[in-house]
Short mmCIF file of C-alpha atoms in Angstrom, two decimals:
data_model
loop_
_atom_site.label_atom_id
_atom_site.label_comp_id
_atom_site.label_asym_id
_atom_site.label_seq_id
_atom_site.Cartn_x
_atom_site.Cartn_y
_atom_site.Cartn_z
CA MET A 835 -0.22 -0.27 -0.43
CA ARG A 836 1.38 3.38 -0.91
CA ILE A 837 -0.73 6.75 0.49
CA ALA A 838 0.05 10.02 -0.74
CA VAL A 839 -1.37 13.46 1.00
CA ASP A 840 -2.18 16.31 -0.97
CA LEU A 841 -0.99 19.02 1.15
CA ASN A 842 -2.38 21.82 -0.81
CA ARG A 843 -5.97 20.56 -0.18
CA CYS A 844 -4.78 19.55 3.29
CA GLN A 845 -6.43 21.85 6.29
CA PHE A 846 -4.88 19.87 9.10
CA TYR A 847 -7.72 19.01 11.03
CA ALA A 848 -5.51 16.38 12.03
CA GLN A 849 -8.41 13.43 11.88
CA SER A 850 -5.69 11.26 10.14
CA CYS A 851 -3.68 11.62 13.07
CA PHE A 852 -6.26 10.44 15.73
CA LEU A 853 -7.47 7.68 13.46
CA ALA A 854 -3.81 6.29 12.19
CA PRO A 855 -1.16 7.83 14.41
CA GLU A 856 1.10 5.01 13.45
CA ALA A 857 0.87 6.57 9.76
CA PHE A 858 0.10 10.19 10.19
CA ARG A 859 1.50 12.91 12.73
CA LEU A 860 1.57 16.54 12.97
CA GLU A 861 4.67 18.33 13.69
CA ALA A 862 5.48 22.07 14.00
CA GLU A 863 2.34 24.34 12.88
CA GLN A 864 0.46 22.69 10.38
CA VAL A 865 2.70 20.45 9.06
CA LEU A 866 1.51 16.80 8.29
CA ALA A 867 4.41 13.99 8.08
CA TYR A 868 3.30 10.57 7.13
CA HIS A 869 4.79 7.16 5.87
CA PRO A 870 4.38 6.73 2.30
CA HIS A 871 4.31 2.99 2.34
CA PRO A 872 2.52 2.21 5.86
CA ASP A 873 2.61 -1.64 6.94
CA ASP A 874 -0.18 -3.52 5.79
CA ALA A 875 -1.10 -4.19 9.44
CA LEU A 876 -2.45 -0.53 9.25
CA ARG A 877 -4.38 -0.73 6.30
CA GLU A 878 -8.00 -0.47 8.14
CA LYS A 879 -6.88 2.28 10.28
CA VAL A 880 -5.35 4.30 6.85
CA VAL A 881 -8.30 3.66 4.91
CA ARG A 882 -10.35 4.75 7.68
CA ALA A 883 -8.10 7.78 8.18
CA ALA A 884 -8.48 8.75 4.34
CA ALA A 885 -12.32 8.27 4.40
CA ALA A 886 -12.23 10.80 7.48
CA CYS A 887 -10.44 13.25 6.06
CA PRO A 888 -12.99 16.22 5.27
CA THR A 889 -10.85 17.61 2.23
CA GLY A 890 -10.28 14.45 0.36
CA ALA A 891 -6.55 15.00 0.77
CA ILE A 892 -5.33 11.41 1.48
CA LEU A 893 -5.14 9.42 -1.44
CA ILE A 894 -4.62 5.51 -1.31
CA ASP A 895 -2.93 3.45 -3.64
CA HIS A 896 -3.64 -0.72 -3.08
CA ARG A 897 -1.45 -2.08 -5.71
CA ASP A 898 0.86 -4.38 -4.91
CA LEU A 899 4.06 -2.35 -5.34
CA SER A 900 6.60 -5.23 -5.21
CA ARG A 901 5.90 -6.94 -8.51
#
């Protein structure tokens, strides 16, 4: 799984940080840091975080990138 965040759309509501803190975190003032290739064990949390994003800024690629 690969994720990307459109930082131009992100409004720093931090819903992703609450729902998947292992993959998303706020650093400094309004800077979202994220793990672009989170472990598959976090899939459900990351999908919920993306769905909860009010601006739709989180994009998920579910393809198997190891091929």
